Coordinates of C-alpha atoms and ligand atoms in Angstrom, one line a residue:
M1 CA 0.0 0.0 0.0
E2 CA 1.2 3.5 -0.8
A3 CA 1.9 5.9 2.1
K4 CA -0.7 8.4 1.0
D5 CA -3.3 5.6 0.8
I6 CA -2.4 4.4 4.3
Q7 CA -2.8 8.0 5.6
K8 CA -6.1 8.4 3.8
T9 CA -7.3 5.1 5.2
R10 CA -6.4 6.1 8.8
T11 CA -8.4 9.4 8.3
L12 CA -11.4 7.6 6.9
L13 CA -11.4 5.0 9.6
Q14 CA -11.1 7.7 12.3
S15 CA -14.1 9.6 11.0
S16 CA -16.3 6.5 10.3
E17 CA -18.5 4.7 12.8
N18 CA -20.8 2.6 10.6
I19 CA -18.9 0.5 8.2
V20 CA -20.2 -1.9 5.6
I21 CA -18.1 -4.7 4.0
T22 CA -19.2 -6.3 0.7
C23 CA -17.9 -8.6 -2.0
H24 CA -18.9 -10.0 -5.4
K25 CA -21.9 -12.0 -6.3
G26 CA -21.4 -15.8 -5.9
P27 CA -18.9 -15.3 -3.1
D28 CA -16.0 -17.7 -2.9
G29 CA -13.5 -18.6 -0.1
D30 CA -11.5 -15.5 -0.8
A31 CA -14.5 -13.1 -0.9
I32 CA -16.0 -14.5 2.4
G33 CA -12.6 -15.0 4.1
S34 CA -11.4 -11.5 3.4
S35 CA -14.8 -10.0 4.4
L36 CA -14.8 -11.8 7.7
A37 CA -11.2 -11.1 8.5
L38 CA -11.7 -7.4 7.9
Y39 CA -15.0 -7.5 9.9
L40 CA -13.3 -9.1 12.9
Y41 CA -10.4 -6.7 12.7
L42 CA -12.7 -3.6 12.6
K43 CA -14.9 -5.0 15.4
K44 CA -11.7 -5.2 17.5
Q45 CA -11.1 -1.6 16.7
G46 CA -14.5 -0.7 18.2
K47 CA -16.3 -0.1 14.8
N48 CA -19.8 -1.0 14.0
A49 CA -19.2 -3.2 11.0
T50 CA -21.7 -5.2 8.9
I51 CA -21.0 -7.7 6.1
I52 CA -23.6 -7.7 3.3
V53 CA -23.0 -10.0 0.4
P54 CA -25.1 -10.2 -2.8
D55 CA -26.2 -13.8 -2.4
D56 CA -25.5 -17.0 -0.5
F57 CA -22.0 -18.6 -0.2
P58 CA -21.0 -22.3 -0.4
F59 CA -21.8 -24.7 2.4
F60 CA -18.1 -25.5 2.9
L61 CA -17.5 -22.0 4.2
K62 CA -20.3 -22.0 6.8
W63 CA -17.9 -23.1 9.6
L64 CA -16.0 -19.8 9.3
P65 CA -16.1 -17.7 12.5
E66 CA -19.1 -15.2 12.6
S67 CA -20.2 -16.3 9.1
E68 CA -23.7 -16.7 10.6
H69 CA -23.8 -12.9 10.9
I70 CA -23.3 -12.2 7.2
I71 CA -26.4 -10.6 5.7
L72 CA -27.5 -12.0 2.3
Y73 CA -28.7 -9.0 0.2
D74 CA -31.1 -11.0 -2.1
A75 CA -33.0 -12.3 1.0
N76 CA -32.9 -9.1 3.1
K77 CA -33.1 -6.2 0.7
E78 CA -34.9 -3.7 2.9
T79 CA -32.7 -4.1 6.0
A80 CA -29.6 -4.2 3.8
N81 CA -30.5 -1.0 2.0
T82 CA -31.0 0.8 5.3
I83 CA -27.7 -0.3 6.6
I84 CA -25.9 0.7 3.4
N85 CA -27.6 4.1 3.3
N86 CA -26.5 4.8 6.9
A87 CA -22.9 3.7 6.3
D88 CA -20.0 6.2 6.5
L89 CA -17.6 3.9 4.9
I90 CA -18.0 0.9 2.5
F91 CA -15.2 -1.6 1.9
T92 CA -15.5 -3.5 -1.4
L93 CA -13.5 -6.7 -1.4
D94 CA -12.4 -9.1 -4.1
F95 CA -14.0 -7.3 -7.1
N96 CA -13.0 -4.5 -9.4
A97 CA -16.3 -3.0 -10.6
L98 CA -19.6 -2.4 -8.8
H99 CA -21.7 -4.3 -11.3
R100 CA -20.0 -7.5 -9.9
T101 CA -22.3 -7.1 -7.0
G102 CA -25.4 -7.7 -9.2
D103 CA -28.5 -6.3 -7.6
M104 CA -26.5 -4.4 -5.0
Q105 CA -25.0 -2.2 -7.6
E106 CA -27.8 0.4 -7.5
V107 CA -27.8 1.0 -3.8
L108 CA -24.0 1.0 -3.7
S109 CA -23.7 3.5 -6.5
N110 CA -26.2 5.9 -4.8
A111 CA -24.7 5.5 -1.3
S112 CA -23.2 8.7 0.4
A113 CA -20.5 6.6 2.1
K114 CA -16.8 6.8 1.0
F115 CA -15.4 3.6 -0.5
I116 CA -12.2 1.6 0.0
M117 CA -11.4 -1.1 -2.5
I118 CA -9.2 -4.0 -1.6
D119 CA -8.9 -6.3 -4.7
H120 CA -6.5 -8.3 -6.9
H121 CA -8.5 -8.4 -10.2
Q122 CA -7.3 -6.7 -13.4
Q123 CA -8.6 -3.3 -14.5
P124 CA -10.1 -1.8 -11.3
D125 CA -12.8 0.8 -11.8
D126 CA -12.3 4.2 -10.3
Y127 CA -15.0 4.7 -7.6
A128 CA -13.1 4.5 -4.3
E129 CA -11.4 7.1 -2.1
V130 CA -8.7 4.5 -1.6
T131 CA -8.1 1.9 -4.3
Y132 CA -5.7 -0.8 -2.9
S133 CA -5.4 -2.9 -6.1
D134 CA -2.6 -5.3 -6.8
T135 CA -3.0 -8.0 -9.5
T136 CA 0.2 -9.7 -8.5
I137 CA -1.1 -10.8 -5.2
C138 CA -2.8 -14.2 -5.1
S139 CA -5.8 -13.3 -3.0
T140 CA -7.7 -10.5 -1.4
C141 CA -7.2 -12.3 1.9
Q142 CA -3.4 -11.8 1.6
M143 CA -4.1 -8.1 0.8
V144 CA -6.2 -7.8 4.0
Y145 CA -3.2 -9.2 5.9
H146 CA -1.0 -6.5 4.3
F147 CA -3.7 -3.9 4.9
I148 CA -3.8 -4.6 8.6
D149 CA 0.0 -4.7 8.7
A150 CA 0.2 -1.3 6.9
L151 CA -2.0 0.1 9.7
E152 CA 0.5 -1.3 12.2
D153 CA -2.1 -3.5 13.8
I154 CA -0.7 -6.9 12.8
N155 CA -0.3 -7.8 16.5
T156 CA -4.2 -7.7 16.8
L157 CA -4.5 -10.7 14.6
D158 CA -6.1 -13.6 16.5
T159 CA -6.9 -17.2 15.5
D160 CA -10.4 -16.3 14.2
I161 CA -9.0 -13.6 11.9
A162 CA -6.1 -15.9 10.9
N163 CA -8.6 -18.8 10.1
C164 CA -10.4 -16.5 7.7
I165 CA -7.3 -15.2 6.0
Y166 CA -5.8 -18.7 5.6
T167 CA -9.0 -20.0 4.1
G168 CA -9.1 -17.4 1.3
I169 CA -5.4 -17.7 0.5
M170 CA -5.8 -21.5 0.3
T171 CA -8.9 -21.5 -1.9
D172 CA -7.6 -18.7 -4.3
T173 CA -4.2 -20.4 -4.8
G174 CA -5.6 -23.9 -5.3
S175 CA -3.9 -24.9 -2.0
F176 CA -0.7 -22.9 -2.7
R177 CA -0.1 -24.4 -6.2
F178 CA -0.9 -21.6 -8.6
R179 CA 1.7 -19.3 -10.0
S180 CA 0.4 -16.5 -7.9
T181 CA 1.7 -18.3 -4.8
T182 CA 4.9 -16.4 -3.8
S183 CA 7.4 -16.6 -1.0
T184 CA 5.6 -13.7 0.6
T185 CA 2.4 -15.8 0.5
H186 CA 4.2 -18.6 2.3
R187 CA 5.6 -16.1 4.8
V188 CA 2.1 -14.8 5.5
I189 CA 0.8 -18.4 5.9
A190 CA 3.7 -19.2 8.2
S191 CA 2.8 -16.3 10.5
L192 CA -0.9 -17.4 10.5
I193 CA 0.2 -20.9 11.6
D194 CA 2.4 -19.3 14.3
I195 CA -0.7 -17.5 15.6
G196 CA -2.1 -20.9 16.3
I197 CA -4.5 -21.9 13.6
D198 CA -5.0 -25.6 12.8
N199 CA -4.2 -25.6 9.0
A200 CA -5.0 -29.3 8.5
K201 CA -8.4 -28.7 10.0
I202 CA -9.1 -25.8 7.7
H203 CA -8.3 -28.0 4.7
Q204 CA -10.7 -30.7 6.0
N205 CA -13.5 -28.2 6.6
V206 CA -13.3 -26.9 3.1
Y207 CA -12.3 -29.9 1.0
D208 CA -13.5 -33.0 2.9
S209 CA -17.1 -32.1 3.5
N210 CA -18.5 -33.6 0.3
S211 CA -22.0 -35.1 0.1
Y212 CA -22.6 -38.3 -1.8
N213 CA -24.6 -36.3 -4.3
R214 CA -21.7 -33.9 -4.9
L215 CA -19.4 -36.7 -5.8
Q216 CA -22.1 -38.2 -8.1
L217 CA -22.4 -34.8 -9.8
L218 CA -18.6 -34.7 -10.2
G219 CA -18.9 -38.1 -11.9
K220 CA -21.5 -36.7 -14.2
S221 CA -19.4 -33.6 -15.0
L222 CA -16.4 -35.8 -15.8
T223 CA -18.6 -38.0 -18.1
N224 CA -19.6 -34.8 -19.9
L225 CA -16.0 -33.7 -20.4
K226 CA -15.1 -33.0 -24.0
V227 CA -11.6 -32.4 -25.5
I228 CA -10.6 -30.5 -28.6
P229 CA -7.0 -31.9 -28.9
E230 CA -5.8 -29.6 -31.7
L231 CA -6.6 -26.5 -29.6
N232 CA -5.5 -28.0 -26.3
T233 CA -8.9 -27.2 -24.9
A234 CA -11.2 -29.2 -22.6
Y235 CA -14.7 -28.3 -21.5
I236 CA -17.6 -29.5 -19.4
S237 CA -21.3 -28.7 -19.7
L238 CA -23.9 -29.2 -17.0
S239 CA -27.6 -28.8 -17.7
A240 CA -30.1 -27.6 -15.1
D241 CA -31.7 -31.1 -15.2
E242 CA -28.3 -32.8 -14.6
Q243 CA -27.8 -30.5 -11.6
S244 CA -31.2 -31.2 -10.1
E245 CA -30.8 -34.9 -10.6
F246 CA -28.0 -34.7 -8.0
N247 CA -29.7 -32.0 -5.9
A248 CA -26.8 -29.6 -6.6
Q249 CA -26.2 -27.1 -3.8
K250 CA -24.4 -23.8 -3.9
G251 CA -20.6 -24.6 -4.2
D252 CA -21.1 -28.2 -5.4
T253 CA -19.5 -27.5 -8.8
E254 CA -16.7 -25.3 -7.5
G255 CA -13.3 -26.6 -8.6
V256 CA -14.8 -29.0 -11.2
V257 CA -13.3 -27.0 -14.0
N258 CA -9.8 -27.8 -12.7
Y259 CA -10.3 -31.5 -13.6
A260 CA -10.6 -30.4 -17.2
L261 CA -7.4 -28.3 -16.8
S262 CA -5.6 -31.2 -15.3
L263 CA -5.7 -33.2 -18.5
Q264 CA -2.2 -33.6 -20.0
G265 CA -1.4 -30.8 -22.5
I266 CA -4.5 -28.8 -21.9
K267 CA -4.0 -25.0 -21.9
L268 CA -7.7 -23.8 -21.8
A269 CA -10.5 -25.3 -19.7
A270 CA -14.1 -24.3 -19.3
I271 CA -17.3 -25.3 -17.5
F272 CA -20.7 -24.2 -18.7
K273 CA -23.5 -24.4 -16.2
E274 CA -27.2 -23.7 -16.8
D275 CA -28.4 -21.6 -13.9
Q276 CA -32.1 -21.9 -13.2
N277 CA -32.3 -18.8 -11.0
S278 CA -30.6 -16.2 -13.3
K279 CA -31.7 -18.0 -16.5
L280 CA -28.1 -17.6 -17.6
I281 CA -25.3 -19.9 -18.6
K282 CA -22.5 -19.4 -16.0
I283 CA -19.1 -19.9 -17.3
S284 CA -15.8 -20.6 -15.5
L285 CA -12.6 -20.4 -17.5
R286 CA -9.1 -21.6 -16.5
S287 CA -5.8 -21.6 -18.4
K288 CA -2.2 -22.5 -18.1
G289 CA 0.6 -20.2 -19.2
D290 CA 0.1 -16.9 -21.0
F291 CA -3.3 -17.5 -22.4
S292 CA -5.5 -14.8 -20.8
V293 CA -8.9 -16.0 -19.9
N294 CA -9.6 -12.6 -18.4
E295 CA -9.3 -11.1 -21.9
F296 CA -11.0 -14.0 -23.6
S297 CA -14.0 -13.6 -21.2
R298 CA -14.1 -9.8 -21.6
A299 CA -14.2 -10.2 -25.3
H300 CA -16.8 -12.9 -25.7
F301 CA -18.7 -13.7 -22.5
N302 CA -19.2 -10.4 -20.7
G303 CA -16.9 -11.4 -17.8
G304 CA -13.4 -11.1 -16.6
G305 CA -11.1 -12.0 -13.8
H306 CA -7.4 -13.0 -13.8
T307 CA -5.0 -14.2 -16.5
N308 CA -5.5 -17.9 -15.5
A309 CA -8.9 -17.8 -13.9
A310 CA -12.0 -15.9 -15.0
G311 CA -15.7 -16.1 -15.2
G312 CA -18.4 -15.0 -17.5
A313 CA -22.1 -15.5 -18.5
S314 CA -24.2 -16.1 -21.6
K315 CA -27.8 -15.4 -22.4
L316 CA -27.9 -18.1 -25.1
S317 CA -29.0 -21.7 -24.4
L318 CA -26.5 -24.2 -23.0
E319 CA -26.0 -25.8 -26.5
E320 CA -25.7 -22.4 -28.2
T321 CA -23.2 -21.2 -25.7
V322 CA -21.0 -24.2 -26.2
E323 CA -21.3 -23.8 -30.0
K324 CA -20.3 -20.2 -29.7
F325 CA -17.2 -21.2 -27.6
I326 CA -16.2 -23.8 -30.1
S327 CA -16.6 -21.4 -33.0
I328 CA -14.5 -18.7 -31.4
L329 CA -11.5 -21.0 -30.5
P330 CA -9.9 -21.4 -33.9
S331 CA -9.1 -17.6 -34.0
Y332 CA -6.9 -18.3 -30.9
K333 CA -5.1 -21.3 -32.6
K334 CA -1.7 -19.7 -32.4
E335 CA -2.0 -18.9 -28.6
L336 CA -3.4 -22.3 -27.8
S337 CA -1.0 -24.4 -29.8
Ligands
5GP401 P1 -15.0 -18.4 -11.0 O1 -14.8 -19.1 -12.3 O2 -14.5 -19.2 -9.9 O3 -16.4 -18.0 -10.8 O4 -14.2 -17.1 -11.2 C1 -12.8 -17.1 -11.4 C2 -12.3 -15.7 -11.1 O5 -12.8 -14.7 -12.0 C3 -12.6 -15.2 -9.7 O6 -11.5 -14.4 -9.3 C4 -13.8 -14.3 -9.9 O7 -13.9 -13.3 -9.0 C5 -13.5 -13.8 -11.3 N1 -14.8 -13.5 -12.1 C6 -15.8 -14.4 -12.3 N2 -16.8 -13.8 -13.0 C7 -16.4 -12.6 -13.3 C8 -16.9 -11.5 -14.1 O8 -18.0 -11.6 -14.6 N3 -16.2 -10.4 -14.2 C9 -14.9 -10.2 -13.6 N4 -14.3 -9.1 -13.7 N5 -14.4 -11.2 -12.9 C10 -15.1 -12.4 -12.7
MN402 MN1 -10.0 -13.5 -5.0

């Protein structure tokens, strides 16, 4: 963080009593972990903080400390709007543009509060008083650690806060295996373990809480896996019917796209999911090496993210979306070969 931003943050925090923390739609481990870590830190500083997230988060994050206090915007619009309109300061975590909050965009855009962004996605929008954006950092959770450190409060970290930060770093780095995992990441993790967290337990809580249905759905996904060998691409599609056959819950398909990417030689992987609620096809894209799925998704699927992990959506049918994907790929033959 730059010195002038640290100073601005101090001033904003001093003059703010009511603080809201929010994150992107379809919150993941990093979004929820960073929100909770910051929330717990601000509470310790005597602030009245509230976490409001656009919609529900995966079952495997429900063990996180204080996660039961998170307000879901889609289920509590009136209460949430009042809290946002009364806020002095709003932290936006793990996203780069207000439209990433879906239905919350309007109330956030009209709020009188000042904004602080903490995020690691590419091309951040310019709406915040303080924009702490760093696309080289693996996770927003690691940034929250540096944020608290910059405010010279790292000694206030306790096991609850450390649990939350560890979880987001772990999920956003694919358990410390993606390129974004640096020696600094490992130093941060080491200090969290020194605080006293049970890192093996966190792993179990997140990754070893599968239902039988979830594994069957994974089986179905792998059966649906298709490969385009000449373009080093693999993709999976899942219809709404297939998801309801296995009673799919929020979070059940998280990580499935990585199986497609794990095929030998594959540089680009995708999963296309029919989403009954939004009537959209939700797309997750992953890549290896220099192929930017952020740019690919921005160009074709109204999305974005990082170089090697991005998301997007399509209003076409599942079949049409997959056809569109297949028809676009040949123009990337050089990059994918
Ligand atoms: P996932 O495939 O897990 O939903 O998302 C992969 C990464 O891309 C995450 O960091 C997520 O926040 C980001 N992402 C997903 N959808 C979008 C989108 O529509 N726009 C942008 N800018 N980022 C996205
Ligand atoms: Mn993240």
